[in-house]
PDB file of C-alpha atoms and ligand atoms in Angstrom:
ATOM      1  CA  UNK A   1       7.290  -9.471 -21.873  1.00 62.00           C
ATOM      2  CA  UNK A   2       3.908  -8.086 -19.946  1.00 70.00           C
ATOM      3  CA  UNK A   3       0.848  -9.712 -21.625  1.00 73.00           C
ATOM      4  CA  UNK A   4      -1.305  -7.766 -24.455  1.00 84.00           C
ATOM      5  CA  UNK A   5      -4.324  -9.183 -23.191  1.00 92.00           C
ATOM      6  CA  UNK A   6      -6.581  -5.635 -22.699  1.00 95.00           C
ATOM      7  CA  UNK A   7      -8.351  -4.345 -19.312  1.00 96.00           C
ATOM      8  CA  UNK A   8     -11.743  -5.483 -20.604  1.00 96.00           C
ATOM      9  CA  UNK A   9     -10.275  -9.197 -21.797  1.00 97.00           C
ATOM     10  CA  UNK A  10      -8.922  -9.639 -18.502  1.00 97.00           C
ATOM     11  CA  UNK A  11     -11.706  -8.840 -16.345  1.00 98.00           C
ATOM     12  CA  UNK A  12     -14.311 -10.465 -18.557  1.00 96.00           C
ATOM     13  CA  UNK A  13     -13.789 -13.830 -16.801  1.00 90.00           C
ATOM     14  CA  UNK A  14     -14.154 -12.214 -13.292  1.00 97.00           C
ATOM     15  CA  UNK A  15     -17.171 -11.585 -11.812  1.00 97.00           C
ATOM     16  CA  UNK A  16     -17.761  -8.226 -10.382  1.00 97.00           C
ATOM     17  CA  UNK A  17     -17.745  -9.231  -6.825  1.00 97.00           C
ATOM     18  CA  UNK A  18     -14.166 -11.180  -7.031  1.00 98.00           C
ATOM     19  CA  UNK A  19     -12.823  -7.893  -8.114  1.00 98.00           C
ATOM     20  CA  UNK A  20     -10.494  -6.528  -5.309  1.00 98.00           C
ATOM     21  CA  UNK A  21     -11.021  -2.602  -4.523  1.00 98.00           C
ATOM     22  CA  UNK A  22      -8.429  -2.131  -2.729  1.00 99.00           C
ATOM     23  CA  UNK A  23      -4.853  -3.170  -2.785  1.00 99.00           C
ATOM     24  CA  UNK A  24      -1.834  -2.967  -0.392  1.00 99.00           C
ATOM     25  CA  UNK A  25       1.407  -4.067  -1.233  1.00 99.00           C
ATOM     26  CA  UNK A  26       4.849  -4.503   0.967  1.00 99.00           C
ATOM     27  CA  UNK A  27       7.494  -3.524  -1.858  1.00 99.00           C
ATOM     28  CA  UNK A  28      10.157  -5.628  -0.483  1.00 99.00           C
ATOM     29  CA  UNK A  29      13.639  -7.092  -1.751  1.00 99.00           C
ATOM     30  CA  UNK A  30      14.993  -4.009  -3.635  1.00 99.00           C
ATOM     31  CA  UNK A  31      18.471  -3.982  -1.714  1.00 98.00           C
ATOM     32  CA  UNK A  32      18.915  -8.242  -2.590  1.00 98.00           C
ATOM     33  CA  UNK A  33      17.621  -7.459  -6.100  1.00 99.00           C
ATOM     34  CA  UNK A  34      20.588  -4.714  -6.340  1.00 98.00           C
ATOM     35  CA  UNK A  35      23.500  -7.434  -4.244  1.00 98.00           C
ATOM     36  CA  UNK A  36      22.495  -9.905  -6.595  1.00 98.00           C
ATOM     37  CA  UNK A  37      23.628  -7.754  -9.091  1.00 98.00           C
ATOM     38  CA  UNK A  38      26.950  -6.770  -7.750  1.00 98.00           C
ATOM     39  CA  UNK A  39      25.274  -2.954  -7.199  1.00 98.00           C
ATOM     40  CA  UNK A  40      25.046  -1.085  -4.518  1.00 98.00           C
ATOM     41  CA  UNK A  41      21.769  -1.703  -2.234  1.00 98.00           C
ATOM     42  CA  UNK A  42      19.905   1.747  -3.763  1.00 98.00           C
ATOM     43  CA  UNK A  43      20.417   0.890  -6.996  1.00 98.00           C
ATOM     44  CA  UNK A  44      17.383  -1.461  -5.845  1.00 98.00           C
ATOM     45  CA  UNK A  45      15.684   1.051  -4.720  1.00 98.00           C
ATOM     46  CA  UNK A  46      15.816   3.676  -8.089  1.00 98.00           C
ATOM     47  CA  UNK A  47      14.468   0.717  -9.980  1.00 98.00           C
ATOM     48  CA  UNK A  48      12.152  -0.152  -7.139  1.00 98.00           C
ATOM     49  CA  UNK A  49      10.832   3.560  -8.460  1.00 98.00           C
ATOM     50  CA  UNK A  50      10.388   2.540 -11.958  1.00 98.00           C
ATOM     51  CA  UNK A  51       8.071  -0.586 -10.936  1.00 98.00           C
ATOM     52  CA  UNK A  52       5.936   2.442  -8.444  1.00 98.00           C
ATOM     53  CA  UNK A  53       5.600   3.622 -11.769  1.00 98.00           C
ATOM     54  CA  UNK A  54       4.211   0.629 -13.659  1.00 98.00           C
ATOM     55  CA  UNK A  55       2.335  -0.548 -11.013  1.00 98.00           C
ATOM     56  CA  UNK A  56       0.232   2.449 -10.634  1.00 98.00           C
ATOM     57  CA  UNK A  57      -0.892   3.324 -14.159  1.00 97.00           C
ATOM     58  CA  UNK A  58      -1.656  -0.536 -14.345  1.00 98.00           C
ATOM     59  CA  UNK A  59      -3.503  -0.491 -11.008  1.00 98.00           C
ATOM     60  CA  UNK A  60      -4.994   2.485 -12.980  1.00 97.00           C
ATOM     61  CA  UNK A  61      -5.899   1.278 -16.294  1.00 97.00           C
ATOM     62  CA  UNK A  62      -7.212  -2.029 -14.382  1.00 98.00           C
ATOM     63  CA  UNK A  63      -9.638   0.569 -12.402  1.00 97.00           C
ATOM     64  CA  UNK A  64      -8.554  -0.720  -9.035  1.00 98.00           C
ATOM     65  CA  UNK A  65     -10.124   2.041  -6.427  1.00 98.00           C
ATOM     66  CA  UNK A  66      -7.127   2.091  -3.989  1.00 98.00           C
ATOM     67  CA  UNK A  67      -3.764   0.856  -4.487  1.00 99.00           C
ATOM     68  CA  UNK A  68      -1.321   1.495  -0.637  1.00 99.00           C
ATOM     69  CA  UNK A  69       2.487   1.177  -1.035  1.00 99.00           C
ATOM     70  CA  UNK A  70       4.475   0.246   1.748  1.00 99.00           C
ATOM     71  CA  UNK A  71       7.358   2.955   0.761  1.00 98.00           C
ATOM     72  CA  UNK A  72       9.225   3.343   4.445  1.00 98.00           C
ATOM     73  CA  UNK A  73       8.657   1.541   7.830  1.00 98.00           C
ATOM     74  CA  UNK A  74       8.636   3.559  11.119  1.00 98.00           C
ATOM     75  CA  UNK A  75      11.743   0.869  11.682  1.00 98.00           C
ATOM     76  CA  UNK A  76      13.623   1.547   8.474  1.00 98.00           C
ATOM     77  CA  UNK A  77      15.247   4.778  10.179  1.00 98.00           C
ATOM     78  CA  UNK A  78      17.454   1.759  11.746  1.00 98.00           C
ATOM     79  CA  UNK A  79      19.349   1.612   8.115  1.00 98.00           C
ATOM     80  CA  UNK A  80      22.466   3.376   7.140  1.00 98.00           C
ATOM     81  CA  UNK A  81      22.151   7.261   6.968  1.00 98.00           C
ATOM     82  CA  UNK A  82      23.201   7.197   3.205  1.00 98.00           C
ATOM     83  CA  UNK A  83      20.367   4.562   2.531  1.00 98.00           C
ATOM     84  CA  UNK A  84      17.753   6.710   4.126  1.00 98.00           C
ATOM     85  CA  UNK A  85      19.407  10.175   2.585  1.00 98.00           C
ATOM     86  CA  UNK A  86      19.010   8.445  -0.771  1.00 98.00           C
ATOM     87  CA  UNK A  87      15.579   6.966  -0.270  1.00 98.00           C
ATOM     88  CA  UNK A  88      14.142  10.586   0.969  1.00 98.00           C
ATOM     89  CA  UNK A  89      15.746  11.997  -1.855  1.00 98.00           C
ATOM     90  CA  UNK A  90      14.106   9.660  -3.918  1.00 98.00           C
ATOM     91  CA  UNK A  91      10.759  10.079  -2.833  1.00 98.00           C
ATOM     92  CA  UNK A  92      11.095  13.850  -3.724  1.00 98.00           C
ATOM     93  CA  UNK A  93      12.230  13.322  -6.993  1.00 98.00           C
ATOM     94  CA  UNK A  94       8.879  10.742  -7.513  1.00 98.00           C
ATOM     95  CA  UNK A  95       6.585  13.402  -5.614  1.00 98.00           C
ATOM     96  CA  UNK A  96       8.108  16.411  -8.532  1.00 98.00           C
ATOM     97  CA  UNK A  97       8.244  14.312 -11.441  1.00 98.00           C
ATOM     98  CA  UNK A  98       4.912  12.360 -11.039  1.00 98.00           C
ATOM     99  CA  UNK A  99       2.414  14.523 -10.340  1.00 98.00           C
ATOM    100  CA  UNK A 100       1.259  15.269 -14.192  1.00 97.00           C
ATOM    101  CA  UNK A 101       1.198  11.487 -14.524  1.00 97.00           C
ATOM    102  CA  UNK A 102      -1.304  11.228 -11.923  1.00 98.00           C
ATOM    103  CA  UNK A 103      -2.797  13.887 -12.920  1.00 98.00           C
ATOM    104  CA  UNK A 104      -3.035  12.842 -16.336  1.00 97.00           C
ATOM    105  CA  UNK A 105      -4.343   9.421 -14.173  1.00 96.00           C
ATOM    106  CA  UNK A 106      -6.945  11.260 -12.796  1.00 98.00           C
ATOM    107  CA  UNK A 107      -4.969   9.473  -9.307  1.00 98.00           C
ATOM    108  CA  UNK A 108      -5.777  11.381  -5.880  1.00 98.00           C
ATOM    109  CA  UNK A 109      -2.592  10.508  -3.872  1.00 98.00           C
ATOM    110  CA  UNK A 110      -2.491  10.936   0.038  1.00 98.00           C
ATOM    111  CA  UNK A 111      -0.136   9.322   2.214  1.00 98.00           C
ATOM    112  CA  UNK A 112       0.221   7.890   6.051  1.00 99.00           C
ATOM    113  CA  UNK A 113       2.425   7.553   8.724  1.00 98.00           C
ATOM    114  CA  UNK A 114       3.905   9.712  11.103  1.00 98.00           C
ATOM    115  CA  UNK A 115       5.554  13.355   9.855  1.00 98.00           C
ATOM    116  CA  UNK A 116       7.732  13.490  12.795  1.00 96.00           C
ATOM    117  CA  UNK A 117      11.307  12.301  11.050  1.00 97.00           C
ATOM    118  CA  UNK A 118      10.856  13.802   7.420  1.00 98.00           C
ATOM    119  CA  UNK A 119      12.468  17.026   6.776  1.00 98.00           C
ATOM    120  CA  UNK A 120      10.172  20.218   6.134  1.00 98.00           C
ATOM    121  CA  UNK A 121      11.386  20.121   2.533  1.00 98.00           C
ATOM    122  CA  UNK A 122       9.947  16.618   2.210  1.00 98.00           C
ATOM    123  CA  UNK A 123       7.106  17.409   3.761  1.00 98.00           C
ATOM    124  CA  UNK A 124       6.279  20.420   1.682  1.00 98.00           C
ATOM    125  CA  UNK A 125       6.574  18.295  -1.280  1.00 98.00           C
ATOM    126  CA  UNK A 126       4.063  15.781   0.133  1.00 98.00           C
ATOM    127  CA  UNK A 127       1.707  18.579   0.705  1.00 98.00           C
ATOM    128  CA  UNK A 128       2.341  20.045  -2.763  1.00 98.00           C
ATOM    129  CA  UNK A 129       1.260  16.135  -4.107  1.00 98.00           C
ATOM    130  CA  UNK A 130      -1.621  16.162  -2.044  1.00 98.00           C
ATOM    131  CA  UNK A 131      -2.982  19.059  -3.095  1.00 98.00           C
ATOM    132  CA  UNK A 132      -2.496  19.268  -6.640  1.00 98.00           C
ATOM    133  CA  UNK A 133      -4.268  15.865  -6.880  1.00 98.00           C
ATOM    134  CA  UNK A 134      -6.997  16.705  -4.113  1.00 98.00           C
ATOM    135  CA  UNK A 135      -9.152  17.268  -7.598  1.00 98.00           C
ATOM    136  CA  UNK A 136      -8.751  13.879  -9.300  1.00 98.00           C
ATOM    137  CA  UNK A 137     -11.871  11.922  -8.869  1.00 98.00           C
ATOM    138  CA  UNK A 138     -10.205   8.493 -10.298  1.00 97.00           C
ATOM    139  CA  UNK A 139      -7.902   5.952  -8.135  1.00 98.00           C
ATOM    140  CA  UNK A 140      -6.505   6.483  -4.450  1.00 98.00           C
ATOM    141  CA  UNK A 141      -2.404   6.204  -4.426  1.00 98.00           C
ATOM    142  CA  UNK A 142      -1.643   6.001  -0.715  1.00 99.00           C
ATOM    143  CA  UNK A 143       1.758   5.868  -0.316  1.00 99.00           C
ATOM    144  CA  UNK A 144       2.593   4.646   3.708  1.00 99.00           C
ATOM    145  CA  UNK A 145       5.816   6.893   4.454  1.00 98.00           C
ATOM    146  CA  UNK A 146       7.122   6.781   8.197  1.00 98.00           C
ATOM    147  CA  UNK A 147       4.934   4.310   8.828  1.00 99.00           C
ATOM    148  CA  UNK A 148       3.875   1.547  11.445  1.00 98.00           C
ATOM    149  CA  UNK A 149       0.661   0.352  12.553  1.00 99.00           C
ATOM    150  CA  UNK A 150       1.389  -0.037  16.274  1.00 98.00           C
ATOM    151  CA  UNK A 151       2.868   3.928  15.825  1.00 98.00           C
ATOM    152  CA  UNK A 152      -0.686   4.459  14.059  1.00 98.00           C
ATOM    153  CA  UNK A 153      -3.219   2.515  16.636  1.00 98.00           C
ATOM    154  CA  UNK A 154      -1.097   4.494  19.376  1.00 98.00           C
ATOM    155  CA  UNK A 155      -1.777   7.639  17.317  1.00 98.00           C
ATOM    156  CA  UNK A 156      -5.675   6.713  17.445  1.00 98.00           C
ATOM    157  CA  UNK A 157      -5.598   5.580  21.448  1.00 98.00           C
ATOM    158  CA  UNK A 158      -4.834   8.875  22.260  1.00 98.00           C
ATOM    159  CA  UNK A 159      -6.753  11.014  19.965  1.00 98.00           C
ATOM    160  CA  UNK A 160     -10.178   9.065  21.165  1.00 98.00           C
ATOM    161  CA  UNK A 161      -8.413   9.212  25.162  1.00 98.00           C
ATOM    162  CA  UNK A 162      -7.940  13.265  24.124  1.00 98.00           C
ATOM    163  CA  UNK A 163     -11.518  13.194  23.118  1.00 98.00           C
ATOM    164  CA  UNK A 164     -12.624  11.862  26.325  1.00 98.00           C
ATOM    165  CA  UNK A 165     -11.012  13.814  28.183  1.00 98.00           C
ATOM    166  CA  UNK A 166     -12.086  16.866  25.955  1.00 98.00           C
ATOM    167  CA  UNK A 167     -15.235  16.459  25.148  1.00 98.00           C
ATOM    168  CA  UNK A 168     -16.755  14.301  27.487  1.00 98.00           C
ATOM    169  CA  UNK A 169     -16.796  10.914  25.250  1.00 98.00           C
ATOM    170  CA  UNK A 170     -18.346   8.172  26.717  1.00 98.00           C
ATOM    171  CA  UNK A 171     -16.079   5.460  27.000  1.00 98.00           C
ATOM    172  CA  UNK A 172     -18.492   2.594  25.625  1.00 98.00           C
ATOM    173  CA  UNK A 173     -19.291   4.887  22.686  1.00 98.00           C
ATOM    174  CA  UNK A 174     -15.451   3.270  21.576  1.00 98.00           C
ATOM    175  CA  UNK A 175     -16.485   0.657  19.058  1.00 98.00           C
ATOM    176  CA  UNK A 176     -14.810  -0.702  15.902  1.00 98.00           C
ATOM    177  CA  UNK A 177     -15.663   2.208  13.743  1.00 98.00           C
ATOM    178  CA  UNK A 178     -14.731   5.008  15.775  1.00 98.00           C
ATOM    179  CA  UNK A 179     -11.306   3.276  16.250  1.00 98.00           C
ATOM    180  CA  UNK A 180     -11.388   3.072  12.112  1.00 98.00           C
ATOM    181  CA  UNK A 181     -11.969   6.862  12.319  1.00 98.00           C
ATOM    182  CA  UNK A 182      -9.029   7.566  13.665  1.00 98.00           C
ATOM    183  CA  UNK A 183      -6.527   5.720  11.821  1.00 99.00           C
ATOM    184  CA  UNK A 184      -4.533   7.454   9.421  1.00 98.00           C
ATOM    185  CA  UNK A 185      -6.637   5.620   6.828  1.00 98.00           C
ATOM    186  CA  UNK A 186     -10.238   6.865   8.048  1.00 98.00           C
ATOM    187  CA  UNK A 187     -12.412   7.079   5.447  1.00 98.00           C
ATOM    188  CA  UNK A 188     -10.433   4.395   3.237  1.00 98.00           C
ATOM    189  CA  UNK A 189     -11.647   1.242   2.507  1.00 98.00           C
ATOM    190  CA  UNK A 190      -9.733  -2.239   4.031  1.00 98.00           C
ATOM    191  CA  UNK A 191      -7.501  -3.926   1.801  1.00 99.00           C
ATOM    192  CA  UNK A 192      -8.886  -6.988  -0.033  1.00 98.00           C
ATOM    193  CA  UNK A 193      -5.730  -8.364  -0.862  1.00 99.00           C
ATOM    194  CA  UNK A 194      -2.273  -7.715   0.002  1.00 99.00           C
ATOM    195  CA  UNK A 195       0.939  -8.463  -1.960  1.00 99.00           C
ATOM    196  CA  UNK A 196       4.435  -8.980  -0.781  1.00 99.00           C
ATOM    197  CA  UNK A 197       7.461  -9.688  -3.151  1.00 99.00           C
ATOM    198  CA  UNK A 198      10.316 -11.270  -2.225  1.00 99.00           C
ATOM    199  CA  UNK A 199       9.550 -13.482  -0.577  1.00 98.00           C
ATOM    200  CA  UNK A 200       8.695 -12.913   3.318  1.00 98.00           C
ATOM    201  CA  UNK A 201       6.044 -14.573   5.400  1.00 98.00           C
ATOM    202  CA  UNK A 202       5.410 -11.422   7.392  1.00 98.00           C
ATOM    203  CA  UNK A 203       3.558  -8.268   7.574  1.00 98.00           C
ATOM    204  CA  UNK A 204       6.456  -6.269   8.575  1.00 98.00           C
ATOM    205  CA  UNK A 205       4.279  -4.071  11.166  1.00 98.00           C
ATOM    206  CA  UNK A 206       2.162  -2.947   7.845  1.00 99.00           C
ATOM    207  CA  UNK A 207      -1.695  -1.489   8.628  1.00 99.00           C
ATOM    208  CA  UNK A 208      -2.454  -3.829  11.370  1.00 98.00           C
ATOM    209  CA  UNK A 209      -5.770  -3.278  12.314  1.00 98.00           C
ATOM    210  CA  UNK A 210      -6.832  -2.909   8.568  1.00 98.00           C
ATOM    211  CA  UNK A 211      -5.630  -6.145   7.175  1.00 98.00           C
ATOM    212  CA  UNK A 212      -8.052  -8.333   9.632  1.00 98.00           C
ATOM    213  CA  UNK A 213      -9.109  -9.686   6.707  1.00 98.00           C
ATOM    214  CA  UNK A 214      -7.285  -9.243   3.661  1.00 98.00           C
ATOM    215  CA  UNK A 215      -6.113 -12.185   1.516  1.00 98.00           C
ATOM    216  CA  UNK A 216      -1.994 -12.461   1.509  1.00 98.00           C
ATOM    217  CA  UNK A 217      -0.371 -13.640  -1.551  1.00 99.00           C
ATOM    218  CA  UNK A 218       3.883 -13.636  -1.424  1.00 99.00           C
ATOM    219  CA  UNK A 219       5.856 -13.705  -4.410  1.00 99.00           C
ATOM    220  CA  UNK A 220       9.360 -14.723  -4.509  1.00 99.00           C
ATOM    221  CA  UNK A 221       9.966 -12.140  -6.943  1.00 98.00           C
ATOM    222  CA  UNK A 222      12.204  -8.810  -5.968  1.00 99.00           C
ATOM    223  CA  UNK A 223      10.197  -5.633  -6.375  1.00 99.00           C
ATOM    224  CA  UNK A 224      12.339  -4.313  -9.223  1.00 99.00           C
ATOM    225  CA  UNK A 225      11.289  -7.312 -11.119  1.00 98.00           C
ATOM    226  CA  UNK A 226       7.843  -7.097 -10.309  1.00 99.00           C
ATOM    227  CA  UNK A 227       5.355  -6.033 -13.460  1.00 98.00           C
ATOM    228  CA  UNK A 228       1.825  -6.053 -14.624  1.00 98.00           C
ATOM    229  CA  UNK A 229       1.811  -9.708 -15.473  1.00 98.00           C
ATOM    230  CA  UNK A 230       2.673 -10.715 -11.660  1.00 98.00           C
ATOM    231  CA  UNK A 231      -0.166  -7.872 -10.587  1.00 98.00           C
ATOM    232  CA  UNK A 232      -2.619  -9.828 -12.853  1.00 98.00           C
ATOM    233  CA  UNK A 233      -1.729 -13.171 -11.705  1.00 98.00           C
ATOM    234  CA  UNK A 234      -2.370 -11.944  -8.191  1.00 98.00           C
ATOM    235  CA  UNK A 235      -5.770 -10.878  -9.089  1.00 98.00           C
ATOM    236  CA  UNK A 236      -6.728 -13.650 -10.459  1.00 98.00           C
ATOM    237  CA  UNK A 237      -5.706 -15.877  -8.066  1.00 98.00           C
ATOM    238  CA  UNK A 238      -7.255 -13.411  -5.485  1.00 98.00           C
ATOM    239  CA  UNK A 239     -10.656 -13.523  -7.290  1.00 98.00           C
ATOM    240  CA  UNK A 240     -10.469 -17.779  -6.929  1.00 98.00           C
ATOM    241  CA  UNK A 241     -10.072 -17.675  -2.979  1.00 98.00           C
ATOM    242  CA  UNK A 242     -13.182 -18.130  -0.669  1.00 97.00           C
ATOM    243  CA  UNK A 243     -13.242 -15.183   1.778  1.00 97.00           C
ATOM    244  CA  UNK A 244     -15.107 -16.237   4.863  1.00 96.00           C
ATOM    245  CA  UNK A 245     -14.769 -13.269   7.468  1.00 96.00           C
ATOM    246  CA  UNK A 246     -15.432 -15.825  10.426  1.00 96.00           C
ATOM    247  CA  UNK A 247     -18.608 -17.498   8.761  1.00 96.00           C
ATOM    248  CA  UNK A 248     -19.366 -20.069   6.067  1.00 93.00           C
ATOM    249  CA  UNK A 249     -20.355 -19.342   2.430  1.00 90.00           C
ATOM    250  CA  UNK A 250     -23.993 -20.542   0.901  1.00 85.00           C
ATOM    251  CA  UNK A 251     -22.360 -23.796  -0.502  1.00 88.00           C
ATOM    252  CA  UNK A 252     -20.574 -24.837   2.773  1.00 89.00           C
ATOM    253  CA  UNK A 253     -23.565 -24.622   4.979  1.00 90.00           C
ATOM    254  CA  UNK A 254     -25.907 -27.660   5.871  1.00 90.00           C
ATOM    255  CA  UNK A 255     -28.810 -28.490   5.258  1.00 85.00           C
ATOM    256  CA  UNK A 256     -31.094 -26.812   8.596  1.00 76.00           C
ATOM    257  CA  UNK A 257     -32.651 -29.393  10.480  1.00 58.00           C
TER     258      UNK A 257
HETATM  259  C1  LIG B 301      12.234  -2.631   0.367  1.00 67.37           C
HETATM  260  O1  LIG B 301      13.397  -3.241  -0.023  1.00 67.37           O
HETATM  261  C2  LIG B 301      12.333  -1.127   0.387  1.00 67.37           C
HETATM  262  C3  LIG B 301      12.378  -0.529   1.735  1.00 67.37           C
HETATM  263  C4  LIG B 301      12.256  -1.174   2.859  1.00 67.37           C
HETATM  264  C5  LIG B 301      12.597   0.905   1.817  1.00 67.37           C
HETATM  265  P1  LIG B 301      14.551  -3.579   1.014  1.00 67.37           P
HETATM  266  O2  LIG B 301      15.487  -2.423   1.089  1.00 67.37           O
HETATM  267  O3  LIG B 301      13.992  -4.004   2.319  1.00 67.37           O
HETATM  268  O4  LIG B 301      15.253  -4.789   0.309  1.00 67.37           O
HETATM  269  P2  LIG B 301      15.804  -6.118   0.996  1.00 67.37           P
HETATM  270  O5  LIG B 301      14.660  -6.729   1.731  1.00 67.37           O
HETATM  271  O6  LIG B 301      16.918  -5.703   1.912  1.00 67.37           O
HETATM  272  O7  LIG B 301      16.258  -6.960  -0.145  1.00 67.37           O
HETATM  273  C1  LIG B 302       8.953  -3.727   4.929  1.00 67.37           C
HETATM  274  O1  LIG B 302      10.144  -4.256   4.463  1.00 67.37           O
HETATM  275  C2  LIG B 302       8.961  -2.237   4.793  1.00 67.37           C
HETATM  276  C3  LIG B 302       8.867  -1.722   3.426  1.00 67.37           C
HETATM  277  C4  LIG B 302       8.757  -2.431   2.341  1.00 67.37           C
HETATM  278  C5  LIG B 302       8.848  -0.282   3.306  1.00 67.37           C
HETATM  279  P1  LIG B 302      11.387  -4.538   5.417  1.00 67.37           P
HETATM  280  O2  LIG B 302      12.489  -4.982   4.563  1.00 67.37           O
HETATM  281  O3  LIG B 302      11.639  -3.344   6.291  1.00 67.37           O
HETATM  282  O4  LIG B 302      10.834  -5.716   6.336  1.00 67.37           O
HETATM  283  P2  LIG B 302      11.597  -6.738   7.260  1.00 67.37           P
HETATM  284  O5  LIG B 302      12.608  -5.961   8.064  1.00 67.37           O
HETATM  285  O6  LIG B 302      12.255  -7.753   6.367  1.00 67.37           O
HETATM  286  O7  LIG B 302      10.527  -7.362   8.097  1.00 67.37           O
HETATM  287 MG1  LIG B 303      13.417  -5.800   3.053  1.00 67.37          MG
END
């Protein structure tokens, strides 16, 4: 049973800055969650849906700025055709159905990856999402569909190369922030912390460049078991680690000579 604790008792004993913004999470183990249940491996993946669900209005009601679900990997087109039919048919049904919930959640959804393999139909629907939301002034969803983040820095090598070549863009004008502009993600913040359920020590080719510095915390829990309590564990423990980006924090440095 999720915890009645309320938005304001739980962030009372975090301080502001040990609050993440934004969150990414790799939404793994839906087809052991449904084998472990004697069901067939999408069965995972419709309740997988439910906890996208949950998840979001928490992320919401917590008011986390950004919240980026790992929904399909450019290498998940390796899978069964009937896994992928169902999980594109899927994803339309949650693009329809949701969008007076985040609405209603005052959510602005967009998504990344590559357009390439979804079907115009699909697509349309994404559009449709997009803008409907475009309004909401309230959370980010970001919802990472076709995507991989070599597929995405390749993407952003040659629109800066096209630029060169284009415009005349001086090659040492390339710095860290122009390369950030042309993600799919320009304009969004990094991830502060990144959770991955089930289990897996890896980042599965998820947004590369953009977790540099993100904090990684693993659950062994499938995603279709996953729920606000687990979400609110994560933050907390989240808001306890000492994030360092390279140098040392006030307490850890010396005394100057
Ligand atoms: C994650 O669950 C959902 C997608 C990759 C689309 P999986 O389908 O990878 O589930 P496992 O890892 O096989 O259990
Ligand atoms: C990562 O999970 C992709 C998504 C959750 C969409 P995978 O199940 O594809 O990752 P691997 O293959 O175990 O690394
Ligand atoms: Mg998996």
């Amino acid at each position: 049973m999720p915890s009645t604790e309320t938005e304001n008792e739980f962030w009372s004993g975090i301080p502001e800055e040990k609050r993440p913004r934004h969150i990414a999470m790799i939404m793994d183990g839906n087809g052991r969650w449904a084998q472990e249940r004697s069901q067939p491996r999408v069965k995972g993946h419709q309740q997988g849906a439910e906890t996208v669900r949950v998840i979001t209005e928490e992320c919401a009601r917590l008011g986390i700025e950004q919240l980026t679900l790992y929904c399909l990997s450019s290498e998940n087109w390796k899978r069964p055709e009937l896994e992928l039919e169902f999980l594109m048919h899927l994803l339309t049904e949650y693009l329809v159905n949701e969008r007076e919930t985040l609405n209603k959640n005052n959510i602005r959804l967009q998504i990344i990856g590559r357009r390439d393999r979804i079907r115009p139909e699909v697509q349309a629907e994404m559009d449709r999402s997009i803008e409907l939301t475009s309004q909401n002034t309230g959370p980010t969803l970001c919802l990472a569909i076709n995507y991989g983040g070599r597929a995405e820095i390749v993407d952003a090598i040659r629109s800066i190369s096209q630029r060169v070549k284009d415009e005349g863009l001086e090659v040492d004008a390339i710095d860290e922030q122009m390369v950030s502009e042309h993600l799919y993600t320009a304009g969004m913040s990094d991830p502060d912390l990144m959770i991955r359920t089930a289990g897996e020590m890896r980042i599965s080719n998820y947004l590369l460049w953009q977790l540099s510095y993100a904090e990684l915390w693993v659950t062994q829990k499938y995603w279709p078991e996953f729920d606000t309590d687990d979400l609110r564990t994560a933050i907390r423990d989240y808001a306890k680690r000492k994030r360092r980006f390279g140098g040392l924090n006030r307490n850890e440095q010396e005394p100057s000579c």
